Amino acid sequence: MDKNFRVAIVGGGPSALFLLQAAIQDASSRYEFEIFEAGDQIGAGMPYSRAGANNEHVTNVSGNELPSLPTSLLDWLRTLSGDTLRMHGVDPDRLSEFKVVPRLLFGKYLQAQFDCLFARANERGMSVSCHLNTRVIDVEDSPHALGVILHILDREERKFDCVILCTGHVWLRSHEGEHPGYFDSPYPPSGTSP
């Protein structure tokens, strides 16, 4: 390979986290990764950010059920102050790998895991960058340009050798707003049923 192989990852939530972890373990330093996240937080995606959760929402998975990440959920929780844990409704004296945690706190955990992976990539000489608040509006296969073109809202298009979509949850709204009390999905969390 004469030049670096440029990979775009569209979406910066949990799927992108596990993808990046596998790539860092298996790929050579000749790969360059750029992550494009529409939101303002890497890692959380929709389910573990304010876009999909409020303070009272908890994860549907406990730490012991998670695939391996740079830091276990339990070990990461132990790094937080008691005040921070209590602010999220977590009793610092009752931490366990079998407990579920609030979704917003879990989003911060996933963000911290991305930070660990960025550091690992840097140690291996791999280029990884992240673009927050960046909405990709189209992906165009461009054989004549020998690549894939990302069309980014209010920005110039970008060419990559490969694009991987990790966009996660996208809820279509077919009947919402037409029928009182009808919600196509459980999101946003402010929605209530009759």
C-alpha atoms as an extended CHARMM CRD file, in Angstrom:
* protein
*
       194  EXT
         1         1  MET       CA              0.0000000000        0.0000000000        0.0000000000  PROA      1               0.0000000000
         2         2  ASP       CA              1.6790000000        3.2430000000       -1.1590000000  PROA      2               0.0000000000
         3         3  LYS       CA             -0.6330000000        5.6170000000        0.6540000000  PROA      3               0.0000000000
         4         4  ASN       CA             -2.6920000000        5.4460000000        3.7880000000  PROA      4               0.0000000000
         5         5  PHE       CA             -6.0930000000        3.8060000000        3.4600000000  PROA      5               0.0000000000
         6         6  ARG       CA             -8.6430000000        6.3980000000        4.5450000000  PROA      6               0.0000000000
         7         7  VAL       CA            -11.7690000000        5.1340000000        6.3490000000  PROA      7               0.0000000000
         8         8  ALA       CA            -14.7570000000        7.2640000000        7.3340000000  PROA      8               0.0000000000
         9         9  ILE       CA            -17.0080000000        6.0730000000       10.1400000000  PROA      9               0.0000000000
        10        10  VAL       CA            -20.4220000000        7.7260000000       10.0410000000  PROA      10              0.0000000000
        11        11  GLY       CA            -21.8540000000        7.8090000000       13.5470000000  PROA      11              0.0000000000
        12        12  GLY       CA            -19.9010000000        7.9450000000       16.7760000000  PROA      12              0.0000000000
        13        13  GLY       CA            -21.9760000000        5.7780000000       19.1050000000  PROA      13              0.0000000000
        14        14  PRO       CA            -21.4130000000        2.3180000000       20.6140000000  PROA      14              0.0000000000
        15        15  SER       CA            -21.2130000000        0.5350000000       17.2350000000  PROA      15              0.0000000000
        16        16  ALA       CA            -18.4210000000        2.8430000000       16.1080000000  PROA      16              0.0000000000
        17        17  LEU       CA            -16.6530000000        2.2740000000       19.4350000000  PROA      17              0.0000000000
        18        18  PHE       CA            -16.5090000000       -1.5060000000       18.9700000000  PROA      18              0.0000000000
        19        19  LEU       CA            -15.5930000000       -1.1270000000       15.2980000000  PROA      19              0.0000000000
        20        20  LEU       CA            -12.7280000000        1.2170000000       16.1250000000  PROA      20              0.0000000000
        21        21  GLN       CA            -11.4950000000       -1.0830000000       18.8890000000  PROA      21              0.0000000000
        22        22  ALA       CA            -11.3390000000       -4.0370000000       16.4690000000  PROA      22              0.0000000000
        23        23  ALA       CA             -9.6480000000       -1.9230000000       13.8020000000  PROA      23              0.0000000000
        24        24  ILE       CA             -6.9760000000       -0.6770000000       16.2110000000  PROA      24              0.0000000000
        25        25  GLN       CA             -6.2540000000       -4.2600000000       17.2700000000  PROA      25              0.0000000000
        26        26  ASP       CA             -6.0700000000       -5.6200000000       13.7160000000  PROA      26              0.0000000000
        27        27  ALA       CA             -5.1570000000       -2.8130000000       11.3230000000  PROA      27              0.0000000000
        28        28  SER       CA             -1.7430000000       -1.4380000000       10.4940000000  PROA      28              0.0000000000
        29        29  SER       CA             -0.6700000000        2.1360000000       11.0450000000  PROA      29              0.0000000000
        30        30  ARG       CA             -1.3150000000        2.7440000000        7.3430000000  PROA      30              0.0000000000
        31        31  TYR       CA             -5.0120000000        3.2290000000        8.1070000000  PROA      31              0.0000000000
        32        32  GLU       CA             -6.5200000000        6.6410000000        8.8350000000  PROA      32              0.0000000000
        33        33  PHE       CA             -9.9120000000        6.8370000000       10.5250000000  PROA      33              0.0000000000
        34        34  GLU       CA            -12.2280000000        9.8230000000       10.6910000000  PROA      34              0.0000000000
        35        35  ILE       CA            -15.4180000000        9.6350000000       12.7340000000  PROA      35              0.0000000000
        36        36  PHE       CA            -18.3490000000       11.8860000000       11.8440000000  PROA      36              0.0000000000
        37        37  GLU       CA            -20.8380000000       12.3250000000       14.7010000000  PROA      37              0.0000000000
        38        38  ALA       CA            -23.9780000000       14.4390000000       14.2910000000  PROA      38              0.0000000000
        39        39  GLY       CA            -24.2440000000       15.0680000000       18.0310000000  PROA      39              0.0000000000
        40        40  ASP       CA            -22.0060000000       16.8950000000       20.4400000000  PROA      40              0.0000000000
        41        41  GLN       CA            -20.7380000000       13.8040000000       22.3180000000  PROA      41              0.0000000000
        42        42  ILE       CA            -18.7310000000       10.8470000000       21.0660000000  PROA      42              0.0000000000
        43        43  GLY       CA            -19.7200000000        7.4140000000       22.3650000000  PROA      43              0.0000000000
        44        44  ALA       CA            -23.2020000000        8.0290000000       23.6870000000  PROA      44              0.0000000000
        45        45  GLY       CA            -25.1350000000        7.8560000000       20.4470000000  PROA      45              0.0000000000
        46        46  MET       CA            -28.8340000000        8.5350000000       20.7920000000  PROA      46              0.0000000000
        47        47  PRO       CA            -29.7280000000        6.0270000000       23.5420000000  PROA      47              0.0000000000
        48        48  TYR       CA            -27.1480000000        7.2190000000       26.0650000000  PROA      48              0.0000000000
        49        49  SER       CA            -27.3490000000       10.9820000000       25.5260000000  PROA      49              0.0000000000
        50        50  ARG       CA            -29.9690000000       13.6790000000       26.1860000000  PROA      50              0.0000000000
        51        51  ALA       CA            -31.3750000000       12.9220000000       22.7160000000  PROA      51              0.0000000000
        52        52  GLY       CA            -32.6370000000        9.5620000000       23.9820000000  PROA      52              0.0000000000
        53        53  ALA       CA            -32.5870000000        9.5370000000       27.7500000000  PROA      53              0.0000000000
        54        54  ASN       CA            -33.4480000000       11.5280000000       30.8240000000  PROA      54              0.0000000000
        55        55  ASN       CA            -31.9330000000       11.2200000000       34.2980000000  PROA      55              0.0000000000
        56        56  GLU       CA            -34.2860000000        8.4170000000       35.3590000000  PROA      56              0.0000000000
        57        57  HSD       CA            -33.5690000000        6.0720000000       32.4170000000  PROA      57              0.0000000000
        58        58  VAL       CA            -31.2370000000        3.1450000000       33.0590000000  PROA      58              0.0000000000
        59        59  THR       CA            -29.3710000000        0.8510000000       30.6970000000  PROA      59              0.0000000000
        60        60  ASN       CA            -30.8180000000       -2.4930000000       29.6970000000  PROA      60              0.0000000000
        61        61  VAL       CA            -27.4310000000       -4.1540000000       30.1470000000  PROA      61              0.0000000000
        62        62  SER       CA            -25.1560000000       -4.5190000000       33.1640000000  PROA      62              0.0000000000
        63        63  GLY       CA            -21.3770000000       -4.2830000000       33.1800000000  PROA      63              0.0000000000
        64        64  ASN       CA            -20.8840000000       -8.0530000000       33.2350000000  PROA      64              0.0000000000
        65        65  GLU       CA            -22.7810000000       -8.3610000000       29.9280000000  PROA      65              0.0000000000
        66        66  LEU       CA            -20.6030000000       -5.9020000000       27.9980000000  PROA      66              0.0000000000
        67        67  PRO       CA            -17.9680000000       -7.0260000000       25.5240000000  PROA      67              0.0000000000
        68        68  SER       CA            -14.4310000000       -6.2070000000       26.5900000000  PROA      68              0.0000000000
        69        69  LEU       CA            -13.4570000000       -2.5320000000       26.3720000000  PROA      69              0.0000000000
        70        70  PRO       CA            -10.2590000000       -0.7590000000       27.4910000000  PROA      70              0.0000000000
        71        71  THR       CA            -11.7100000000       -0.2360000000       30.9820000000  PROA      71              0.0000000000
        72        72  SER       CA            -14.5150000000       -2.2780000000       32.5080000000  PROA      72              0.0000000000
        73        73  LEU       CA            -17.6150000000       -0.3740000000       33.5330000000  PROA      73              0.0000000000
        74        74  LEU       CA            -17.0540000000       -1.2850000000       37.1820000000  PROA      74              0.0000000000
        75        75  ASP       CA            -13.4200000000       -0.1300000000       37.1390000000  PROA      75              0.0000000000
        76        76  TRP       CA            -14.4380000000        3.1340000000       35.4500000000  PROA      76              0.0000000000
        77        77  LEU       CA            -17.2090000000        3.7450000000       37.9980000000  PROA      77              0.0000000000
        78        78  ARG       CA            -14.6320000000        3.3030000000       40.7650000000  PROA      78              0.0000000000
        79        79  THR       CA            -12.6420000000        6.2290000000       39.3290000000  PROA      79              0.0000000000
        80        80  LEU       CA            -15.5680000000        8.6090000000       39.8710000000  PROA      80              0.0000000000
        81        81  SER       CA            -16.1000000000       10.5760000000       43.0470000000  PROA      81              0.0000000000
        82        82  GLY       CA            -18.8880000000        9.6110000000       45.4180000000  PROA      82              0.0000000000
        83        83  ASP       CA            -20.5480000000       12.9540000000       44.7330000000  PROA      83              0.0000000000
        84        84  THR       CA            -20.5570000000       12.3030000000       40.9750000000  PROA      84              0.0000000000
        85        85  LEU       CA            -22.0280000000        8.8330000000       41.4620000000  PROA      85              0.0000000000
        86        86  ARG       CA            -24.7150000000       10.0960000000       43.8430000000  PROA      86              0.0000000000
        87        87  MET       CA            -25.5620000000       12.8980000000       41.3960000000  PROA      87              0.0000000000
        88        88  HSD       CA            -26.4500000000       10.1150000000       38.9170000000  PROA      88              0.0000000000
        89        89  GLY       CA            -28.3750000000        8.1290000000       41.5280000000  PROA      89              0.0000000000
        90        90  VAL       CA            -25.6630000000        5.5140000000       42.0280000000  PROA      90              0.0000000000
        91        91  ASP       CA            -24.7330000000        4.4440000000       45.5590000000  PROA      91              0.0000000000
        92        92  PRO       CA            -20.9030000000        4.4390000000       45.6850000000  PROA      92              0.0000000000
        93        93  ASP       CA            -20.9850000000        1.7510000000       48.4060000000  PROA      93              0.0000000000
        94        94  ARG       CA            -23.0180000000       -0.6480000000       46.2620000000  PROA      94              0.0000000000
        95        95  LEU       CA            -21.0470000000       -0.7860000000       43.0250000000  PROA      95              0.0000000000
        96        96  SER       CA            -21.2290000000       -4.1320000000       41.2530000000  PROA      96              0.0000000000
        97        97  GLU       CA            -20.6310000000       -5.4530000000       37.7570000000  PROA      97              0.0000000000
        98        98  PHE       CA            -24.1850000000       -6.8490000000       37.8750000000  PROA      98              0.0000000000
        99        99  LYS       CA            -25.9680000000       -3.5110000000       38.3740000000  PROA      99              0.0000000000
       100       100  VAL       CA            -27.3710000000       -1.3600000000       35.6180000000  PROA      100             0.0000000000
       101       101  VAL       CA            -26.4770000000        2.3190000000       35.5770000000  PROA      101             0.0000000000
       102       102  PRO       CA            -28.2630000000        5.4310000000       34.3420000000  PROA      102             0.0000000000
       103       103  ARG       CA            -28.0680000000        5.8240000000       30.5730000000  PROA      103             0.0000000000
       104       104  LEU       CA            -26.5450000000        9.3050000000       30.7510000000  PROA      104             0.0000000000
       105       105  LEU       CA            -23.7510000000        8.0360000000       32.9910000000  PROA      105             0.0000000000
       106       106  PHE       CA            -23.2220000000        5.0860000000       30.6560000000  PROA      106             0.0000000000
       107       107  GLY       CA            -22.8500000000        7.5600000000       27.7820000000  PROA      107             0.0000000000
       108       108  LYS       CA            -19.9960000000        9.2050000000       29.6880000000  PROA      108             0.0000000000
       109       109  TYR       CA            -18.4190000000        5.7830000000       30.1810000000  PROA      109             0.0000000000
       110       110  LEU       CA            -18.5610000000        5.1050000000       26.4320000000  PROA      110             0.0000000000
       111       111  GLN       CA            -17.0370000000        8.5240000000       25.7690000000  PROA      111             0.0000000000
       112       112  ALA       CA            -14.1640000000        7.6670000000       28.1330000000  PROA      112             0.0000000000
       113       113  GLN       CA            -13.6120000000        4.3950000000       26.2490000000  PROA      113             0.0000000000
       114       114  PHE       CA            -13.2880000000        6.3250000000       22.9850000000  PROA      114             0.0000000000
       115       115  ASP       CA            -10.6640000000        8.5130000000       24.6580000000  PROA      115             0.0000000000
       116       116  CYS       CA             -8.7290000000        5.3620000000       25.6200000000  PROA      116             0.0000000000
       117       117  LEU       CA             -8.9390000000        4.0470000000       22.0600000000  PROA      117             0.0000000000
       118       118  PHE       CA             -7.7600000000        7.3620000000       20.6140000000  PROA      118             0.0000000000
       119       119  ALA       CA             -4.6920000000        7.1200000000       22.8660000000  PROA      119             0.0000000000
       120       120  ARG       CA             -4.0630000000        3.4800000000       21.8100000000  PROA      120             0.0000000000
       121       121  ALA       CA             -4.3260000000        4.4190000000       18.1320000000  PROA      121             0.0000000000
       122       122  ASN       CA             -1.8620000000        7.2380000000       18.6560000000  PROA      122             0.0000000000
       123       123  GLU       CA              0.5820000000        4.8360000000       20.3600000000  PROA      123             0.0000000000
       124       124  ARG       CA              0.3600000000        2.5380000000       17.3190000000  PROA      124             0.0000000000
       125       125  GLY       CA              0.9600000000        5.4290000000       14.9190000000  PROA      125             0.0000000000
       126       126  MET       CA             -2.6010000000        5.3390000000       13.5640000000  PROA      126             0.0000000000
       127       127  SER       CA             -4.4230000000        8.5210000000       12.7000000000  PROA      127             0.0000000000
       128       128  VAL       CA             -7.8960000000        8.7830000000       14.2600000000  PROA      128             0.0000000000
       129       129  SER       CA             -9.8880000000       12.0050000000       14.3320000000  PROA      129             0.0000000000
       130       130  CYS       CA            -13.4210000000       12.8750000000       15.3220000000  PROA      130             0.0000000000
       131       131  HSD       CA            -15.7660000000       15.5190000000       13.9580000000  PROA      131             0.0000000000
       132       132  LEU       CA            -18.5920000000       16.3670000000       16.3760000000  PROA      132             0.0000000000
       133       133  ASN       CA            -21.7380000000       18.2770000000       15.3490000000  PROA      133             0.0000000000
       134       134  THR       CA            -21.1290000000       17.0930000000       11.8020000000  PROA      134             0.0000000000
       135       135  ARG       CA            -24.0940000000       15.7020000000        9.8930000000  PROA      135             0.0000000000
       136       136  VAL       CA            -23.4220000000       13.4730000000        6.8880000000  PROA      136             0.0000000000
       137       137  ILE       CA            -26.3320000000       13.8810000000        4.4880000000  PROA      137             0.0000000000
       138       138  ASP       CA            -25.2980000000       11.4780000000        1.7170000000  PROA      138             0.0000000000
       139       139  VAL       CA            -22.7520000000        8.8220000000        0.8230000000  PROA      139             0.0000000000
       140       140  GLU       CA            -21.8610000000        8.4900000000       -2.8570000000  PROA      140             0.0000000000
       141       141  ASP       CA            -19.9680000000        5.5910000000       -4.3640000000  PROA      141             0.0000000000
       142       142  SER       CA            -17.6880000000        7.1970000000       -6.9160000000  PROA      142             0.0000000000
       143       143  PRO       CA            -15.8350000000        4.5830000000       -9.0170000000  PROA      143             0.0000000000
       144       144  HSD       CA            -14.4290000000        7.2420000000      -11.3530000000  PROA      144             0.0000000000
       145       145  ALA       CA            -12.8490000000        8.9980000000       -8.3500000000  PROA      145             0.0000000000
       146       146  LEU       CA            -11.7320000000        5.6260000000       -6.9320000000  PROA      146             0.0000000000
       147       147  GLY       CA            -13.4560000000        6.1430000000       -3.6430000000  PROA      147             0.0000000000
       148       148  VAL       CA            -16.5140000000        7.0820000000       -1.6810000000  PROA      148             0.0000000000
       149       149  ILE       CA            -17.6590000000       10.6710000000       -1.2860000000  PROA      149             0.0000000000
       150       150  LEU       CA            -19.2310000000       11.9430000000        1.9430000000  PROA      150             0.0000000000
       151       151  HSD       CA            -21.5850000000       14.8730000000        1.5440000000  PROA      151             0.0000000000
       152       152  ILE       CA            -21.5650000000       16.8460000000        4.7760000000  PROA      152             0.0000000000
       153       153  LEU       CA            -24.1820000000       19.4300000000        5.7000000000  PROA      153             0.0000000000
       154       154  ASP       CA            -22.8280000000       22.9810000000        5.3160000000  PROA      154             0.0000000000
       155       155  ARG       CA            -19.3190000000       21.6980000000        4.5460000000  PROA      155             0.0000000000
       156       156  GLU       CA            -17.2600000000       20.5360000000        1.6130000000  PROA      156             0.0000000000
       157       157  GLU       CA            -17.5740000000       16.9390000000        0.4830000000  PROA      157             0.0000000000
       158       158  ARG       CA            -14.8120000000       14.5430000000        1.5170000000  PROA      158             0.0000000000
       159       159  LYS       CA            -13.3550000000       11.5270000000       -0.3180000000  PROA      159             0.0000000000
       160       160  PHE       CA            -12.4510000000        8.2500000000        1.4250000000  PROA      160             0.0000000000
       161       161  ASP       CA            -11.3360000000        4.7950000000        0.3740000000  PROA      161             0.0000000000
       162       162  CYS       CA            -14.0620000000        3.2210000000        2.5030000000  PROA      162             0.0000000000
       163       163  VAL       CA            -17.1030000000        4.3880000000        4.4680000000  PROA      163             0.0000000000
       164       164  ILE       CA            -18.6580000000        2.4070000000        7.3060000000  PROA      164             0.0000000000
       165       165  LEU       CA            -22.1180000000        3.3730000000        8.5280000000  PROA      165             0.0000000000
       166       166  CYS       CA            -22.6500000000        3.1490000000       12.2880000000  PROA      166             0.0000000000
       167       167  THR       CA            -25.7090000000        5.3530000000       12.4570000000  PROA      167             0.0000000000
       168       168  GLY       CA            -27.6430000000        3.2970000000       14.9780000000  PROA      168             0.0000000000
       169       169  HSD       CA            -31.1130000000        4.4360000000       15.9580000000  PROA      169             0.0000000000
       170       170  VAL       CA            -33.1000000000        6.4560000000       13.4640000000  PROA      170             0.0000000000
       171       171  TRP       CA            -36.8020000000        6.5560000000       14.2020000000  PROA      171             0.0000000000
       172       172  LEU       CA            -39.1650000000        7.3070000000       11.3560000000  PROA      172             0.0000000000
       173       173  ARG       CA            -42.2560000000        9.2580000000       12.2740000000  PROA      173             0.0000000000
       174       174  SER       CA            -45.1030000000        8.0360000000       10.1120000000  PROA      174             0.0000000000
       175       175  HSD       CA            -48.1110000000        8.6890000000       12.3930000000  PROA      175             0.0000000000
       176       176  GLU       CA            -46.6540000000       10.7380000000       15.2240000000  PROA      176             0.0000000000
       177       177  GLY       CA            -48.3500000000       14.1080000000       15.4970000000  PROA      177             0.0000000000
       178       178  GLU       CA            -51.3450000000       12.9480000000       13.4550000000  PROA      178             0.0000000000
       179       179  HSD       CA            -53.0310000000       11.0080000000       16.2620000000  PROA      179             0.0000000000
       180       180  PRO       CA            -53.1740000000       12.3390000000       19.8370000000  PROA      180             0.0000000000
       181       181  GLY       CA            -51.0760000000       10.2500000000       22.2200000000  PROA      181             0.0000000000
       182       182  TYR       CA            -49.5520000000        8.1660000000       19.4040000000  PROA      182             0.0000000000
       183       183  PHE       CA            -45.7630000000        7.8170000000       19.3330000000  PROA      183             0.0000000000
       184       184  ASP       CA            -43.9210000000        5.8390000000       16.6600000000  PROA      184             0.0000000000
       185       185  SER       CA            -41.0850000000        5.0780000000       19.0620000000  PROA      185             0.0000000000
       186       186  PRO       CA            -40.1870000000        5.4860000000       22.7130000000  PROA      186             0.0000000000
       187       187  TYR       CA            -37.9820000000        8.4490000000       21.7630000000  PROA      187             0.0000000000
       188       188  PRO       CA            -37.6620000000       11.2320000000       22.5820000000  PROA      188             0.0000000000
       189       189  PRO       CA            -38.0950000000       10.3330000000       26.2380000000  PROA      189             0.0000000000
       190       190  SER       CA            -40.3490000000       13.3500000000       26.7650000000  PROA      190             0.0000000000
       191       191  GLY       CA            -43.0510000000       11.5530000000       24.7870000000  PROA      191             0.0000000000
       192       192  THR       CA            -45.8190000000       10.1310000000       26.9260000000  PROA      192             0.0000000000
       193       193  SER       CA            -48.6130000000        7.7400000000       26.2120000000  PROA      193             0.0000000000
       194       194  PRO       CA            -52.2700000000        8.4730000000       27.0060000000  PROA      194             0.0000000000
